[in-house]
mmCIF file of C-alpha atoms and ligand atoms in Angstrom:
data_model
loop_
_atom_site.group_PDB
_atom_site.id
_atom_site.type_symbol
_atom_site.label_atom_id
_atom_site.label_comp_id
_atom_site.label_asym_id
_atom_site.label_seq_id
_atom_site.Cartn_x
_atom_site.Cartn_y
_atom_site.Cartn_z
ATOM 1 C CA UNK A 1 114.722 -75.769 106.854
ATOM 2 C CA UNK A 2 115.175 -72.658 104.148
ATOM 3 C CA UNK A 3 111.347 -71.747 102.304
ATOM 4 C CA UNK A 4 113.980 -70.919 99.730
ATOM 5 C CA UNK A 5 115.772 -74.332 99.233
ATOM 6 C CA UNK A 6 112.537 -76.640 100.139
ATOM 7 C CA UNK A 7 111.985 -78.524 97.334
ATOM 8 C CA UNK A 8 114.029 -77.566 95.006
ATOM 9 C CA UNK A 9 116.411 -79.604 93.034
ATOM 10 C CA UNK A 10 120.286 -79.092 93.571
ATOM 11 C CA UNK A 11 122.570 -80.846 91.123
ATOM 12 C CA UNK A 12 126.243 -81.060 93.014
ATOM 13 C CA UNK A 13 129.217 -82.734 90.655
ATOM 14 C CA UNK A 14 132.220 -84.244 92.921
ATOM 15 C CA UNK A 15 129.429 -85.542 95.831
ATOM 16 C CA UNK A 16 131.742 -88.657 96.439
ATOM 17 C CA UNK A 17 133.763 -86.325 98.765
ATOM 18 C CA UNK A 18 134.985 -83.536 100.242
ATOM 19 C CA UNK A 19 133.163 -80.733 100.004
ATOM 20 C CA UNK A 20 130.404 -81.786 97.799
ATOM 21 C CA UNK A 21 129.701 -84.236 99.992
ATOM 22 C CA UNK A 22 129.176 -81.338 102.881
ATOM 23 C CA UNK A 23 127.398 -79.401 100.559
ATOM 24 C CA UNK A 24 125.100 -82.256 99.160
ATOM 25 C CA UNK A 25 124.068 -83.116 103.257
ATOM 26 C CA UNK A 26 124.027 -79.640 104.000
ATOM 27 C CA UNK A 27 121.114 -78.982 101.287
ATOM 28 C CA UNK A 28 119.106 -82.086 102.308
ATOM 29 C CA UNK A 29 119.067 -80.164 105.523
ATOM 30 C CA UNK A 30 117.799 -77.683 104.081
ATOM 31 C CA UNK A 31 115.157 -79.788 102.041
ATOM 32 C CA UNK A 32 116.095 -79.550 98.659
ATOM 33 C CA UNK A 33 116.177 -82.286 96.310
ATOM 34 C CA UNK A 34 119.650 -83.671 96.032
ATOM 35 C CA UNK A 35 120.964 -85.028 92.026
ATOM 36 C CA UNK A 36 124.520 -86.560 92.761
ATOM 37 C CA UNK A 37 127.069 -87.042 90.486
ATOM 38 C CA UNK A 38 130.769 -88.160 90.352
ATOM 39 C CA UNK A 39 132.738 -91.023 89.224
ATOM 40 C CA UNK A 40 132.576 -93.097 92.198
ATOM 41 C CA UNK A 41 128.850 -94.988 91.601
ATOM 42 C CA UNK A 42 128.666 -96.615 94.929
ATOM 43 C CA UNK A 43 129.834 -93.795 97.306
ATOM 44 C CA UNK A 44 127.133 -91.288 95.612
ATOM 45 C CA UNK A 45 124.623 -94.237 95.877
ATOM 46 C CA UNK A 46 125.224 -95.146 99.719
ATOM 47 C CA UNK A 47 125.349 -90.897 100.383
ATOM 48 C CA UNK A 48 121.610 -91.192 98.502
ATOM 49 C CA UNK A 49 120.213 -93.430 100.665
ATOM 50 C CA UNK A 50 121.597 -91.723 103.707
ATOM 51 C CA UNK A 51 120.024 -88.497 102.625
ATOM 52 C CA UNK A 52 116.861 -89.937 101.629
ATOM 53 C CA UNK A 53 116.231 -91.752 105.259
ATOM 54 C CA UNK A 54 117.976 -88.957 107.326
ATOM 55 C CA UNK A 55 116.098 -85.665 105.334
ATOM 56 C CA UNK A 56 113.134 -87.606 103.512
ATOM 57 C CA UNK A 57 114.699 -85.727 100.639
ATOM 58 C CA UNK A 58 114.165 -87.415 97.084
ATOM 59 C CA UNK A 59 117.372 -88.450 95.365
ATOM 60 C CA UNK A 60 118.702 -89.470 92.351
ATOM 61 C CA UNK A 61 122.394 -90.418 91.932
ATOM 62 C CA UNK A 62 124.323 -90.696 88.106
ATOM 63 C CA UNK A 63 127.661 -91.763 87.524
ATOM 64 C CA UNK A 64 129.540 -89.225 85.622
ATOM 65 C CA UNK A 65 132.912 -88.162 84.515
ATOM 66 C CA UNK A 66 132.417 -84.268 83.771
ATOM 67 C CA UNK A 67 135.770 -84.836 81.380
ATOM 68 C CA UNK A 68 133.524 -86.494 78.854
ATOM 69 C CA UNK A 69 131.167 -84.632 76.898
ATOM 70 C CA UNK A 70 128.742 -87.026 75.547
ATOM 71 C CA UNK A 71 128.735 -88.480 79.127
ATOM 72 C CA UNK A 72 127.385 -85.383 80.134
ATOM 73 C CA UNK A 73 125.015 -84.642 77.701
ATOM 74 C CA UNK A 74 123.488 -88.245 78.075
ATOM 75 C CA UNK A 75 123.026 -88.048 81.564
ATOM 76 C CA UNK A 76 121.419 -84.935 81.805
ATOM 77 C CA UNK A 77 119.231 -85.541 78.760
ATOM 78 C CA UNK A 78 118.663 -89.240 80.494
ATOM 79 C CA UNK A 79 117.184 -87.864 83.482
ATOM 80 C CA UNK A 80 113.834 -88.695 85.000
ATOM 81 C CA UNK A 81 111.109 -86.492 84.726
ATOM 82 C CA UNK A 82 111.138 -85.523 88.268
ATOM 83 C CA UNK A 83 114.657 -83.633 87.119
ATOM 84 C CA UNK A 84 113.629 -81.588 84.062
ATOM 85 C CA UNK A 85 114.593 -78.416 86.140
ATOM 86 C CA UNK A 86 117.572 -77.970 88.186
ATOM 87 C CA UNK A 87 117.248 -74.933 90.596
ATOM 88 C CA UNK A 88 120.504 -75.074 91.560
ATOM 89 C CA UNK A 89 123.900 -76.332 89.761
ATOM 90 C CA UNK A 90 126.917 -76.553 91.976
ATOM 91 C CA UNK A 91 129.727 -77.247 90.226
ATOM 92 C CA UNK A 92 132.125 -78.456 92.218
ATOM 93 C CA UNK A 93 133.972 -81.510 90.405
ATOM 94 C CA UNK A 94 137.294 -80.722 90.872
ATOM 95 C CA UNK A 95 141.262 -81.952 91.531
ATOM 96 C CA UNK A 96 144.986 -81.115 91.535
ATOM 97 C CA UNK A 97 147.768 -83.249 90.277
ATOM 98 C CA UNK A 98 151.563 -82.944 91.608
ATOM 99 C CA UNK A 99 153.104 -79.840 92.765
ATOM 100 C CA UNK A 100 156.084 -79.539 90.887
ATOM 101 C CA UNK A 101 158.258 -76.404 88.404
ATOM 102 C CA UNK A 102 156.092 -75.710 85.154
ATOM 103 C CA UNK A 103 159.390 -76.883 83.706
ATOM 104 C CA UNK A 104 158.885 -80.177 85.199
ATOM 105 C CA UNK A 105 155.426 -80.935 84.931
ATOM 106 C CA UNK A 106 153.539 -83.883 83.892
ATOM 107 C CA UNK A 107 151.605 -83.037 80.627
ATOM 108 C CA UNK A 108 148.964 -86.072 81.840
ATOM 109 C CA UNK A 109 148.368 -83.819 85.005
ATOM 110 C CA UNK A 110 148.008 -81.025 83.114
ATOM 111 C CA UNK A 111 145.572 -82.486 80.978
ATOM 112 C CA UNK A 112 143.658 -83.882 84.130
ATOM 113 C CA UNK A 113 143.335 -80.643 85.766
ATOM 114 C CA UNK A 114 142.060 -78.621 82.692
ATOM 115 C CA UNK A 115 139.669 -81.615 81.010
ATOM 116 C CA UNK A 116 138.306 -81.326 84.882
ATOM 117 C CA UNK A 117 138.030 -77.708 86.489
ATOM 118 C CA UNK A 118 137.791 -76.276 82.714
ATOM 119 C CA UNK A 119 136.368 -77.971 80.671
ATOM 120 C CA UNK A 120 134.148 -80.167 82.847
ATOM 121 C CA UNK A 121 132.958 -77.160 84.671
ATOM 122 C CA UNK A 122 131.821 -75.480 80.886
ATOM 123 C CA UNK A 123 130.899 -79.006 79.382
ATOM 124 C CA UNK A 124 127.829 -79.673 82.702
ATOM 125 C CA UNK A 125 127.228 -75.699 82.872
ATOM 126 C CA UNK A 126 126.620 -75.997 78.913
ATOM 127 C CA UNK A 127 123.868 -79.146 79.453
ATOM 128 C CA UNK A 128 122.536 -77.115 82.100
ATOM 129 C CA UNK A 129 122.109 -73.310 82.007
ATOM 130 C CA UNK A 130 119.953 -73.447 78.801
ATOM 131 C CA UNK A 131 117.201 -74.414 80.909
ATOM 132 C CA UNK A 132 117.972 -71.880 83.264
ATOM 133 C CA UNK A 133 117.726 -69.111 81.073
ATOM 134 C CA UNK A 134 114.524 -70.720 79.308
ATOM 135 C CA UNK A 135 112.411 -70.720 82.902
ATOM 136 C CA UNK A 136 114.494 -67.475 83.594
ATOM 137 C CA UNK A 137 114.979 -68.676 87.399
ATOM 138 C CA UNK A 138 118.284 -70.613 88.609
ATOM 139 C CA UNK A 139 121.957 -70.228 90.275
ATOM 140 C CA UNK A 140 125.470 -71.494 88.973
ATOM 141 C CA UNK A 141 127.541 -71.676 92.146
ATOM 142 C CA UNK A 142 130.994 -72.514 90.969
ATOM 143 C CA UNK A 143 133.404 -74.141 93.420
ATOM 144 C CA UNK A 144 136.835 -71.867 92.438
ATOM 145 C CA UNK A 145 139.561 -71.527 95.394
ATOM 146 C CA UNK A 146 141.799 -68.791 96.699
ATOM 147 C CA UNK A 147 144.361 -70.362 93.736
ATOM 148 C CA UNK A 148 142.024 -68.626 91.155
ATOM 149 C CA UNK A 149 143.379 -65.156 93.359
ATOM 150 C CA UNK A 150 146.881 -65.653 94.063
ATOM 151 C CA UNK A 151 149.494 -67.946 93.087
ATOM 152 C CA UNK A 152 151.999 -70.358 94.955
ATOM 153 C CA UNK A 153 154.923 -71.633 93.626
ATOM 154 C CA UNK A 154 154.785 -74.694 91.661
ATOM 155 C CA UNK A 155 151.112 -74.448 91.409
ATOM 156 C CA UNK A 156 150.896 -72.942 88.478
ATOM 157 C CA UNK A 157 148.269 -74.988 86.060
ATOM 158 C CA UNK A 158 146.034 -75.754 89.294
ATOM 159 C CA UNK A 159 145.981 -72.173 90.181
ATOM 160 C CA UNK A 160 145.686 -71.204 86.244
ATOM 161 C CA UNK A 161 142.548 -73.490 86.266
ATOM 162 C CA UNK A 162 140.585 -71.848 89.194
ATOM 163 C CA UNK A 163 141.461 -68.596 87.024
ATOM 164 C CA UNK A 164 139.849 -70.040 84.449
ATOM 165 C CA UNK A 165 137.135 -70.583 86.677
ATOM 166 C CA UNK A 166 136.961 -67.205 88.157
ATOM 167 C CA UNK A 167 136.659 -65.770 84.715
ATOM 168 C CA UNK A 168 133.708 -68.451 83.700
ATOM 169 C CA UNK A 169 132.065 -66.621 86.700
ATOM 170 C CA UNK A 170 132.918 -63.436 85.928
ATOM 171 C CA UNK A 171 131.600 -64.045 81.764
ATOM 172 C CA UNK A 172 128.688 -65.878 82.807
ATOM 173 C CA UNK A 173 127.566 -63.132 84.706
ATOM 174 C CA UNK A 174 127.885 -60.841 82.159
ATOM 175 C CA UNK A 175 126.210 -63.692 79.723
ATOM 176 C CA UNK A 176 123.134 -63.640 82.221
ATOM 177 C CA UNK A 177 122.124 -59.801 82.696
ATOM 178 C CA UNK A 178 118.860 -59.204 82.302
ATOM 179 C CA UNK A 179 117.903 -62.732 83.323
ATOM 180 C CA UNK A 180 116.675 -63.952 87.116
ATOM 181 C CA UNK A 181 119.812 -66.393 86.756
ATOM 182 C CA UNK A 182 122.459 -66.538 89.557
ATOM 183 C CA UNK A 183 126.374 -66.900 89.456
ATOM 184 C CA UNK A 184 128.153 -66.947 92.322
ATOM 185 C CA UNK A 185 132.201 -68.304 93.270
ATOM 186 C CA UNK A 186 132.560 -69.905 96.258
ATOM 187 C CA UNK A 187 137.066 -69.654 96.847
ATOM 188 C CA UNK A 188 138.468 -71.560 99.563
ATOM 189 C CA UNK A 189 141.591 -71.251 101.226
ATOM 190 C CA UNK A 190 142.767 -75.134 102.956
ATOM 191 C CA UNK A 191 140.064 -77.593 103.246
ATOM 192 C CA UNK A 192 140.803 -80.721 104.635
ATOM 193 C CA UNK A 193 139.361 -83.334 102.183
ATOM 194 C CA UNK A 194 141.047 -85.658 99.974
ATOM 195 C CA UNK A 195 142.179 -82.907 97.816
ATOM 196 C CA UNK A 196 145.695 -83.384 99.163
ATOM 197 C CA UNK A 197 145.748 -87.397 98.973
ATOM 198 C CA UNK A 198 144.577 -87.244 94.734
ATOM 199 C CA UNK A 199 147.381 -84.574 94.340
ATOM 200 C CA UNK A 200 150.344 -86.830 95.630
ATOM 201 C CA UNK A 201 148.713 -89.650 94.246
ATOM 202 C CA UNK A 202 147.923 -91.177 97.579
ATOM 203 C CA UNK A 203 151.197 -89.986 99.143
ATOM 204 C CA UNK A 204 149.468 -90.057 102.662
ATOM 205 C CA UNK A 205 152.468 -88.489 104.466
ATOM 206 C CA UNK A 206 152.870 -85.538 102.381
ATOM 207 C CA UNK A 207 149.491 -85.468 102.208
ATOM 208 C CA UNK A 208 148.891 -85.075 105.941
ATOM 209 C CA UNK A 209 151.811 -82.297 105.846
ATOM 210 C CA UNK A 210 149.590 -79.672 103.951
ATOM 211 C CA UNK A 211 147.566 -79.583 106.955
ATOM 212 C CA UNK A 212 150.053 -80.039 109.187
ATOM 213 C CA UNK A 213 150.102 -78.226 112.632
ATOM 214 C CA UNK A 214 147.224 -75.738 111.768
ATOM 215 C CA UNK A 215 143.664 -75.837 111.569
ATOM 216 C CA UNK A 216 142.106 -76.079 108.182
ATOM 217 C CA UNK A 217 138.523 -75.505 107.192
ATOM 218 C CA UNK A 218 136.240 -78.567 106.525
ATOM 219 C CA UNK A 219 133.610 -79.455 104.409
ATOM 220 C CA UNK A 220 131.346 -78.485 106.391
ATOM 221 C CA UNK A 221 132.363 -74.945 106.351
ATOM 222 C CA UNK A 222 132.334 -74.385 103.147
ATOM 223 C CA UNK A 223 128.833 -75.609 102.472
ATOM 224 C CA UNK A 224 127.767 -73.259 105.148
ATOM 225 C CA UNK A 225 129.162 -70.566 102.952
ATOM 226 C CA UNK A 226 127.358 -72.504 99.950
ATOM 227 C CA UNK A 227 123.763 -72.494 101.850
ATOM 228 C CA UNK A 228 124.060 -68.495 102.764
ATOM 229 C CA UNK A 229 125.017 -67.815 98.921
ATOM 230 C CA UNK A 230 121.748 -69.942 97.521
ATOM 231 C CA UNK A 231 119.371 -68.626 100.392
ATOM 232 C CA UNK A 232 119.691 -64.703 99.344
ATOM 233 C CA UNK A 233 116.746 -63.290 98.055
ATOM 234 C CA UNK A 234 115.557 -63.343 93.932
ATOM 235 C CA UNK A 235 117.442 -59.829 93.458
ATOM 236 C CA UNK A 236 120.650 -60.751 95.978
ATOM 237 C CA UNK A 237 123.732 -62.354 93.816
ATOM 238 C CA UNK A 238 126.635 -62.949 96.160
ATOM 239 C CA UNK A 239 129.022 -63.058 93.374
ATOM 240 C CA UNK A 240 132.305 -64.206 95.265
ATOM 241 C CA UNK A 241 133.172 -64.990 98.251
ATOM 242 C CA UNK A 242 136.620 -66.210 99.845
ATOM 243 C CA UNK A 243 136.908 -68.747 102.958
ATOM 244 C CA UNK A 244 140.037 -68.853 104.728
ATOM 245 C CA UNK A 245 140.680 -70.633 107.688
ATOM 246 C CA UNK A 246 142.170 -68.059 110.188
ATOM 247 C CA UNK A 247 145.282 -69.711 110.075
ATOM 248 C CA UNK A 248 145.624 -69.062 107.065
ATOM 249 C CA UNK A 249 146.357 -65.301 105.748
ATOM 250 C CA UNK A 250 147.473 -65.801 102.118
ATOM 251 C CA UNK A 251 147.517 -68.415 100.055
ATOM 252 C CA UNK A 252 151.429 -68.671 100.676
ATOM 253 C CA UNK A 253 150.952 -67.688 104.315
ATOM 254 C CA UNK A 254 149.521 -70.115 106.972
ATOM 255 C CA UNK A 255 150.331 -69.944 110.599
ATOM 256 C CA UNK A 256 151.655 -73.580 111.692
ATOM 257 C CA UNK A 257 151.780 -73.671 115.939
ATOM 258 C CA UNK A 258 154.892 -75.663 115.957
HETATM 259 P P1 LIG B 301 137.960 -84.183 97.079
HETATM 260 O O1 LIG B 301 139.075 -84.892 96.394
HETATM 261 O O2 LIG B 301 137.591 -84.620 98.446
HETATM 262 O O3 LIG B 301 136.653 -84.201 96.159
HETATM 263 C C1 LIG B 301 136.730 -83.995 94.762
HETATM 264 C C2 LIG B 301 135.439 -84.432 94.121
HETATM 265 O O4 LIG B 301 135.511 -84.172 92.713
HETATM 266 C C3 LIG B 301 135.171 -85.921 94.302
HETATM 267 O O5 LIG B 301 133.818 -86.109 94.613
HETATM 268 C C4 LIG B 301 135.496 -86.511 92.937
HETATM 269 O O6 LIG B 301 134.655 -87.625 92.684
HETATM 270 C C5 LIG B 301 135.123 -85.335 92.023
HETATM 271 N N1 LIG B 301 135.765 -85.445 90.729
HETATM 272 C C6 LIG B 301 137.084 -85.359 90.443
HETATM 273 N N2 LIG B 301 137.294 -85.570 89.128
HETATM 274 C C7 LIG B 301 136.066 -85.807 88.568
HETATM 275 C C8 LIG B 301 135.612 -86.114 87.252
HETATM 276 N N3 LIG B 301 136.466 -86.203 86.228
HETATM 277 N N4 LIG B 301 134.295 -86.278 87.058
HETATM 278 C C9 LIG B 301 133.426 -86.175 88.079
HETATM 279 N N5 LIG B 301 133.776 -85.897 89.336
HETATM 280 C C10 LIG B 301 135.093 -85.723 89.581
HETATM 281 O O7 LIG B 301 138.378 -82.632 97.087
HETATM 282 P P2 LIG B 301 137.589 -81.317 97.555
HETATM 283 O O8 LIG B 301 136.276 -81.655 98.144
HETATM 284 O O9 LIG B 301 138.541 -80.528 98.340
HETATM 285 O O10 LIG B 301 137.403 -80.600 96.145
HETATM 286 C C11 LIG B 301 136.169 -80.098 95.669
HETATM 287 C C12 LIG B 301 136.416 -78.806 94.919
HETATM 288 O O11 LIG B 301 136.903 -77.817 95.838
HETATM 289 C C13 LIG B 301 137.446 -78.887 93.795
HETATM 290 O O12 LIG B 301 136.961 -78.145 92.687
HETATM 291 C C14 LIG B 301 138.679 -78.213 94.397
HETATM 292 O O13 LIG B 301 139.501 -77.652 93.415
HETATM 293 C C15 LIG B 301 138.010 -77.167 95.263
HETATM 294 N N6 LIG B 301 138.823 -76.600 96.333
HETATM 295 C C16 LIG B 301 139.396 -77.409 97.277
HETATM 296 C C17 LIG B 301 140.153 -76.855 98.299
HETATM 297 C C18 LIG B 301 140.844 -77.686 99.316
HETATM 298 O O14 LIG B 301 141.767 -77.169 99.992
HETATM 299 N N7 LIG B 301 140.468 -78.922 99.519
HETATM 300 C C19 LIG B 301 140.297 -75.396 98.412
HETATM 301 C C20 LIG B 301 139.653 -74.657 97.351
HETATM 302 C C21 LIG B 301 138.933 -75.240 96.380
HETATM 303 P P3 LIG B 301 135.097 -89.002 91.974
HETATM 304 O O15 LIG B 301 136.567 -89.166 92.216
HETATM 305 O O16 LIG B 301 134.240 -90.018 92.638
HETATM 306 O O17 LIG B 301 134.743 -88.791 90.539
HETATM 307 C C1 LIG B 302 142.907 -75.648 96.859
HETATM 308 C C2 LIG B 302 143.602 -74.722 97.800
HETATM 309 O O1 LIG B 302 145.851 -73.632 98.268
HETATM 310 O O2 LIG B 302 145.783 -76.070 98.129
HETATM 311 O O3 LIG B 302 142.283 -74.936 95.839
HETATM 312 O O4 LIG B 302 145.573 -74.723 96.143
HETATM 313 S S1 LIG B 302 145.276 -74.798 97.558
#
C-alpha cells in the first residue's frame, strides 16, 4: 500500500473495462478511494463491490456518458460529500470506430471518437480541475496512446484524437504552472482489451487478428505505469510516458512469430 495513494480519492472514466478497469483495481490496491464511471451501470457497480470487499476501499459508482455535458456537470455536482475533492482524475474514457481511408469514413464514427477522446476528456477535466487548482493539490493523468505520436494508415481521426489529447496535456500543463497540480500522458502501444471488438463493431475475428501471433500488453500493465506516475513525489511530474509491448517497435511495426 502507497502513503501517497492511501486514502485518497481517484476518479477513473471508462472503469467498465479494459484498462480502467486495471487501473481502478490497481489503486484499491493501493488504498485509494475508487469513484467509477462509464456507461455500463451494472459492470461499474459489480467492480464496486468487488473492490470494496477485496481492498476495504470506499466506493462510489455513477453512470456517465462523458459525450454529454450536462451529464457531466450533474454528476459531479451530484456527488456525495465524501467526494467534494478528487485527488486524482484519470481520464481514460475512450474508443475507436472502423479503420477505413479518410475518404471513406463514417462521419457517425467520426463524431463518436471526437464527442469521446475530445471533447469528453475537456467536458469531465472542465467539472473537475477547478477544484484542483482551488485546493492547489491534484493530478490529471490522461489516457492518450502511441496514435497521439505516430500515425497508421487508415487511422487517421483515432490517431488525430489522441493528438488532440497529447496537446490537452501539453496546454494544461502550461495552464497549471505555478500550481501543485499534476498532468501527466500515459501512451500505449497494443493493449489487449475490448478496444479492438468496439472498433469492428463486435467483428470478433478481426478483432482477435490485431493481436494476433504476438504478445500485447494488458491492463494490468498499463496501470502499473499509471500507479508509478501518481506515486512520484509533490515536485515529480512524469509528464509522458510511452508503453510498448516489446513486440511491438512502432506503431506500424509489431513482430508477429508466425
Ligand atoms: P475498452 O473498450 O476495454 O474500454 C473503454 C472504456 O471507455 C470502457 O470502460 C467504456 O465504458 C468507456 N467509454 C467509452 N465511451 C464512453 C463514453 N461515451 N462515456 C463514458 N465511458 C465511455 O478499451 P481500452 O481499455 O483499451 O481503452 C481505454 C483507453 O485506452 C481509451 O482512451 C483508448 O483510446 C486508450 N488506449 C487503448 C489502447 C489499446 O490498444 N487498447 C492503446 C492506447 C490507448 P462503457 O462502454 O461502459 O461506457
Ligand atoms: C490504441 C493503439 O495502435 O491500436 O490507441 O491505435 S492503436
Amino acid at each position: 500500500m502507497s502513503e501517497h495513494l492511501k486514502d485518497k480519492n481517484v476518479f477513473i472514466t471508462g472503469a467498465s473495462s479494459g484498462i480502467g478497469k486495471a487501473c481502478a483495481t490497481a489503486f484499491a490496491r493501493e488504498g485509494s478511494n475508487l469513484l467509477l464511471a462509464a456507461r455500463r451501470k451494472e459492470r461499474i457497480d459489480m467492480l464496486a463491490r468487488d473492490l470494496e470487499k477485496t481492498y476495504g476501499v470506499m466506493t462510489h459508482s455513477i453512470q456517465l456518458d462523458v459525450r454529454n455535458n450536462d451529464e457531466v456537470t450533474g454528476a459531479i455536482s451530484a456527488l456525495p460529500p465524501a467526494w467534494d475533492h478528487i485527488d486524482i482524475l484519470l481520464n481514460n474514457a475512450g474508443l475507436s470506430r472502423g479503420l477505413t481511408k479518410l475518404q471513406d469514413g463514417e462521419i457517425r464514427d467520426w463524431e463518436e471518437m471526437i464527442d469521446t477522446n475530445v471533447k469528453g476528456l475537456l467536458y469531465v477535466t472542465r467539472a473537475v480541475l477547478p477544484g484542483m487548482v482551488k485546493r492547489n493539490i491534484g493530478h490529471v493523468i490522461n489516457m492518450g496512446s502511441i496514435a497521439g505520436h505516430e500515425l497508421y494508415p487508415n487511422g487517421n481521426v483515432y490517431c488525430a484524437s489522441k493528438y488532440a489529447v497529447a496537446a490537452i496535456s501539453q496546454g494544461l500543463r502550461m495552464d497549471l504552472l505555478g500550481t501543485n497540480v499534476r498532468v501527466s500522458s500515459v501512451d500505449p502501444g497494443l493493449v489487449e482489451t475490448e478496444f479492438s471488438q468496439v472498433r469492428f463493431r463486435g467483428d470478433d475475428r478481426r478483432a482477435a487478428q490485431t493481436y494476433a501471433n504476438m504478445r500485447p500488453l494488458k491492463g494490468e500493465d498499463v496501470a502499473e505505469v499509471v500507479i508509478f506516475c501518481a506515486t512520484r513525489p509533490p515536485h515529480v511530474d512524469i509528464a509522458q510516458v510511452i508503453v510498448m509491448p516489446t513486440d511491438q517497435a512502432s506503431v506500424n511495426q509489431v513482430h508477429r512469430s508466425a
